[in-house]
Structures are given as C-alpha cells and as structure tokens.
Short mmCIF file of C-alpha atoms in Angstrom, two decimals:
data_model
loop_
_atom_site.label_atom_id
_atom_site.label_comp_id
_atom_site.label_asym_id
_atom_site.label_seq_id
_atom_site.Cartn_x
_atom_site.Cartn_y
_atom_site.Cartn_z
CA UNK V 14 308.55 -120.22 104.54
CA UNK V 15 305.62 -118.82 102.31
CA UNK V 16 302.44 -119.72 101.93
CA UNK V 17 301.36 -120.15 98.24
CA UNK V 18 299.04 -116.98 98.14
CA UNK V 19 300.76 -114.72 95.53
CA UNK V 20 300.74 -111.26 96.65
CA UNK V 21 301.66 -109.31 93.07
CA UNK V 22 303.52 -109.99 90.01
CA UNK V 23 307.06 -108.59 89.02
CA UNK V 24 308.37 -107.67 85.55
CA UNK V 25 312.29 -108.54 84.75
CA UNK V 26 313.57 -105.25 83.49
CA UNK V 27 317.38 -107.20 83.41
CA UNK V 28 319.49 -110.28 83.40
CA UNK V 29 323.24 -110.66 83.80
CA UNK V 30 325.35 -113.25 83.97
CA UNK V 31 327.92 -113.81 86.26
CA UNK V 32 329.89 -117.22 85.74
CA UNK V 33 327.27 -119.91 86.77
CA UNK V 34 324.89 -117.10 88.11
CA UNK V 35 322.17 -115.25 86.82
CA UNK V 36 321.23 -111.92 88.48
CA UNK V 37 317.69 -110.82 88.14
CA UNK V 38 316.55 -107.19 88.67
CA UNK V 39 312.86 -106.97 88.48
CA UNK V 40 310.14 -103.93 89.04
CA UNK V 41 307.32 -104.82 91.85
CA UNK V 42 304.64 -102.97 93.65
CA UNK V 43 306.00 -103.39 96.79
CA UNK V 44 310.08 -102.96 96.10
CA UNK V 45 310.18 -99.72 98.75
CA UNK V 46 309.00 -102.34 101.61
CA UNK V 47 312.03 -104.98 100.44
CA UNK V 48 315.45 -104.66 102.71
CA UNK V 49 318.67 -106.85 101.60
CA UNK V 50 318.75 -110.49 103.01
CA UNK V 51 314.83 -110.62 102.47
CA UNK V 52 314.01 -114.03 101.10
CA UNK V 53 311.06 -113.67 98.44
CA UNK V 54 309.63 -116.47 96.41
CA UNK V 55 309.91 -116.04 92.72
CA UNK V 56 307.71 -118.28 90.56
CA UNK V 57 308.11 -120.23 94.36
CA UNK V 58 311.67 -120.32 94.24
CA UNK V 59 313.05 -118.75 97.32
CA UNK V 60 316.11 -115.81 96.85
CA UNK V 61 317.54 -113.43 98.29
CA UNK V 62 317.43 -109.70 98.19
CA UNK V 63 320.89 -108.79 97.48
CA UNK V 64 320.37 -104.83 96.59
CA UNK V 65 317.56 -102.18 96.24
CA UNK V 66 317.62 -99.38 93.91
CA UNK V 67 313.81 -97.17 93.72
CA UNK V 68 311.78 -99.67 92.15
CA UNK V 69 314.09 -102.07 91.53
CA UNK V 70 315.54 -104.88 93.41
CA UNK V 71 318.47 -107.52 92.25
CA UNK V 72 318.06 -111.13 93.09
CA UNK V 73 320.68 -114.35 92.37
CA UNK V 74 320.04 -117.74 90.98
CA UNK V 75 322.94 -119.64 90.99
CA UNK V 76 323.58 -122.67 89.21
CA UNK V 77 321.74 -126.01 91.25
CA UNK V 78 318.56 -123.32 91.39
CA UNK V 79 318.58 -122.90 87.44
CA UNK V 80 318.83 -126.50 86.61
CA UNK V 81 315.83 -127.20 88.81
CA UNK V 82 313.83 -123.95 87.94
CA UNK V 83 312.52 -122.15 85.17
CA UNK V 84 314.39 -119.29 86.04
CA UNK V 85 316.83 -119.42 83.47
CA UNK V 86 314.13 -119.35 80.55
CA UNK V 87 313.18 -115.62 82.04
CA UNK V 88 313.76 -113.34 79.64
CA UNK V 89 313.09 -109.18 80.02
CA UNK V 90 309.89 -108.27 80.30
CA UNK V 91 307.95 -111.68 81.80
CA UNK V 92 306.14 -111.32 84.41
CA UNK V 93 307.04 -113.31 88.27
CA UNK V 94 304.78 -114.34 90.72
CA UNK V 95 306.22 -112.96 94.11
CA UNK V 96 305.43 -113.27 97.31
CA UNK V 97 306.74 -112.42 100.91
CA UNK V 98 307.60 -114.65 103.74
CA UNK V 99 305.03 -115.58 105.08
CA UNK V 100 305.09 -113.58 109.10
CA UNK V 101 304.75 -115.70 112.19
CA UNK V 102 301.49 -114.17 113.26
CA UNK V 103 299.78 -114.37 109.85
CA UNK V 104 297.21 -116.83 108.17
CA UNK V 105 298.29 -119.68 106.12
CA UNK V 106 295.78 -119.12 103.82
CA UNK V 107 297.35 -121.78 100.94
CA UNK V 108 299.52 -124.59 102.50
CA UNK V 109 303.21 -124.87 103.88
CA UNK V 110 305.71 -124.07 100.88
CA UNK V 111 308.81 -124.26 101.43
CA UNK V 112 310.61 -122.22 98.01
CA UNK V 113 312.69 -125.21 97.53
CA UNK V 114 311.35 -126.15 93.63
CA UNK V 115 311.54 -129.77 92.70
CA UNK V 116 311.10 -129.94 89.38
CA UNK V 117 309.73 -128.11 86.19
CA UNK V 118 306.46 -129.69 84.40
CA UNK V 119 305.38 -128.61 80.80
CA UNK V 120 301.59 -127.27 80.19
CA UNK V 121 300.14 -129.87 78.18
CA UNK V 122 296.41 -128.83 78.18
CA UNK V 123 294.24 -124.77 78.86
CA UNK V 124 290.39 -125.95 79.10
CA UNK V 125 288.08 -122.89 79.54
CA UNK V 126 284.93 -124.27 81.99
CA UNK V 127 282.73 -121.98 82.40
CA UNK V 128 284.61 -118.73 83.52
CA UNK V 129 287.20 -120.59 84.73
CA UNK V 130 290.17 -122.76 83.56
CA UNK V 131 291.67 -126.07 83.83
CA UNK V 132 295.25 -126.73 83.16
CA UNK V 133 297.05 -129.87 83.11
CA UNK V 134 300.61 -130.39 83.80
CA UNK V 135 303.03 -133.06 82.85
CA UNK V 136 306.25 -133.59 85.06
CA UNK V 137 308.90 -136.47 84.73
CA UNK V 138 308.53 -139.28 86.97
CA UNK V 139 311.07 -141.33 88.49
CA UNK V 140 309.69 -144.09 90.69
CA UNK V 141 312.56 -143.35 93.52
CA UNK V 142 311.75 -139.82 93.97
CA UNK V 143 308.24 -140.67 94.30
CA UNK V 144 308.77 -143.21 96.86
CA UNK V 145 310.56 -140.50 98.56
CA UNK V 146 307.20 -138.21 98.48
CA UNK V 147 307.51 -136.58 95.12
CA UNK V 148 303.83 -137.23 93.93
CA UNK V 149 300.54 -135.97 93.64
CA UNK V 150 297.54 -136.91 95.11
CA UNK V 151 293.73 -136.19 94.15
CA UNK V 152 292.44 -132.81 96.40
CA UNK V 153 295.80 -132.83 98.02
CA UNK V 154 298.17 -129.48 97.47
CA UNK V 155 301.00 -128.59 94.97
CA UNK V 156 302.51 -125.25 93.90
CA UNK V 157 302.92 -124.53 90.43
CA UNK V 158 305.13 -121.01 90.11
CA UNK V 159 304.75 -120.13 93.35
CA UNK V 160 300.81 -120.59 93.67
CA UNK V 161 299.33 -122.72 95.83
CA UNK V 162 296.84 -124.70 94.45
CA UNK V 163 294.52 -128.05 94.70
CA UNK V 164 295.21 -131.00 92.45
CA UNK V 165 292.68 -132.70 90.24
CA UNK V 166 292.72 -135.99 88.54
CA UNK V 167 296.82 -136.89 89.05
CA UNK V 168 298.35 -139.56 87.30
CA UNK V 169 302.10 -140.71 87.63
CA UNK V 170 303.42 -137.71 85.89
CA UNK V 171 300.72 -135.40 85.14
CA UNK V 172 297.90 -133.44 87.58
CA UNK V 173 295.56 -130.76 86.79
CA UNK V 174 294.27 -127.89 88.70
CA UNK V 175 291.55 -125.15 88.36
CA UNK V 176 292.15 -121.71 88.65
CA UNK V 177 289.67 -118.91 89.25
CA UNK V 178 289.62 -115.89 87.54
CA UNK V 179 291.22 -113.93 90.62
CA UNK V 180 294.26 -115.90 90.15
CA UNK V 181 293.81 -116.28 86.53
CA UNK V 182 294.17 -112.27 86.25
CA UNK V 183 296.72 -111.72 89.45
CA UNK V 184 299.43 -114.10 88.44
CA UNK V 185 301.44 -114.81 85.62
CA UNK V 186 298.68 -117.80 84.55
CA UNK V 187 297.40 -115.53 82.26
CA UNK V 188 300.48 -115.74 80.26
CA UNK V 189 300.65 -119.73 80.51
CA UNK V 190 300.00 -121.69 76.99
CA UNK V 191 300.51 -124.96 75.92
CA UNK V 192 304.42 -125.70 76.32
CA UNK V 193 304.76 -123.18 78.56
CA UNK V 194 307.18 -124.38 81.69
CA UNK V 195 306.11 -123.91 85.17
CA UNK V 196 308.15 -124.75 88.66
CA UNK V 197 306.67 -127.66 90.94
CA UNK V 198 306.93 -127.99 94.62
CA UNK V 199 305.36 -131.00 95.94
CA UNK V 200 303.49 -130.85 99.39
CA UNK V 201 306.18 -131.32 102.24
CA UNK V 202 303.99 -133.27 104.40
CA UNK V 203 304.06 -135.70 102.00
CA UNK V 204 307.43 -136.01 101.42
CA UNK V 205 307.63 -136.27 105.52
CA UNK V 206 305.66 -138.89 105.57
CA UNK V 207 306.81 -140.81 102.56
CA UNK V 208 310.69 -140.40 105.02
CA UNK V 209 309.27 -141.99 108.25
CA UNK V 210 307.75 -145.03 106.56
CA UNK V 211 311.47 -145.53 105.68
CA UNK V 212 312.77 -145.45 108.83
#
C-alpha cells in the first residue's frame, strides 16, 4: 500500500524483453536501501524488486500490467516516479493507493496560473466501470503516475488537477506535454462504496 507522496524519481538505464515481459532496470537515489521482494510503485504501478546491482535495481511488468499501464511506452532514459511502501507507523500524507493502475488517460491541456499549473486529463469512459466506482469526483482524490493528487472540475472522462511547483520540479510532471500518457488509479473508497450499493 503507498500513499501517493512521491519520494524521488528514477531514470531507466535498460529494457529487455522476455516473452510477454518487460524487465526494467532503473538508477534511484535510494537503490542501496531496496532488498528483493520489495514492492515499489512505479509511475503508481506496484512491482517487485527482483535483483539489486550498486545503483541499479531490475523490476518486471508482465503482460496484464503493460496493457493497463504506461509502462511499456518507457523508453531509456525517462524518468519514474517511485515511491516506497508506505510503513505501518507512518503518515498518510496523500490518500490510500493501492498500485493497482486502472487505466491510462492522455494530457489534453498544460495551463500555467500563476506559478503553478493546471493539467487536464482525458480517460475513456465506460458507463459499467463507472458504476462500479471508476470515476472522478470534484475535490475528491486520484493518482496520476503515482502522485496523489486533488481533482478539479471532472467530467465523464476528463478531470483536472493543480500541481505546485514542489511537485512540478520533484516528479516526472515536468516532462508531461500535451499527448503525453499518464497511469490512473481511481480512489478505492469509491470503488468500495460504488460495490456495497450493489449488494
């Protein structure tokens, strides 16, 4: 479980294939602390440590994780938002994420206001899902590549959100642009909720 608070950015130094699977070895500040079987979100999609080598570290995406990510559109040199489970005793300074991405949305709109910036994201909607809880709503929390954020303004398939220039310069936002493709999780309370009005 993480928390949507980013703690640093990683840079993929290599990608290989491996039938349906994609192995990732990245640089991070922090790759000393990591041990095998560590789960760490990338762009808030939870994997696995699978081996450690000085700076580097080797995670897998296999194929379900790729079709619902933006993993497989990494290329070397991009830059992942990372961060560590989040530890019993700590803070949840965001909201509860879970790693599990739902979908990808497209950038559709970068408004600069006043030191700070605006961007607006459009998803595909499918009337089921969002019975089911996958939906935005206005001041209510979503995480967009791992960050956890606030949403503005949501409409069936699109939502903005503001970002500061803390986490406009510590996460990979500062490489967003229009078309750029990010990975959604939508707020698991909701998506509780939406389950027991089912039942």
């Amino acid at each position: 479980m993480f928390s949507g608070i980013v703690e640093a950015t990683a840079t993929v130094v290599a990608i290989r294939k491996e039938q349906e699977n994609l192995h990732f070895t990245l640089e991070c500040p922090f790759t000393d602390e990591l041990h095998i079987d560590q789960s760490l979100a990338h762009n808030g999609v939870c994997l696995t440590v699978v081996s450690t080598d000085g700076p580097r570290y080797v995670v897998t995406a296999m194929q379900e994780t790729l079709r619902r990510s933006n993993l497989g559109l990494l290329r070397i040199g991009d830059e992942v938002n990372i961060e560590r489970s989040m530890p019993m005793n700590g803070r949840l300074d965001g909201h509860i994420v879970q790693g599990h991405v739902d979908l990808t949305a497209e950038c559709i709109h970068i408004e600069e206001a006043d030191g700070s910036w605006v961007f607006t994201f459009r998803h595909a909607f499918d009337s089921a899902m969002a019975r089911r809880g996958y939906f935005c709503v206005d001041k209510g929390s979503v995480t967009v590549n791992g960050v956890s954020l606030t949403v503005c303004e949501p409409t069936r398939d699109t939502f903005k959100v503001c970002i500061i220039p803390y986490t406009y310069e510590h996460t990979n936002f500062h490489n967003f642009k229009v078309g750029s493709i990010v990975n959604i999780e939508f707020d698991i309370l909701g998506k509780y909720l939406a389950r027991m009005q089912e039942l």
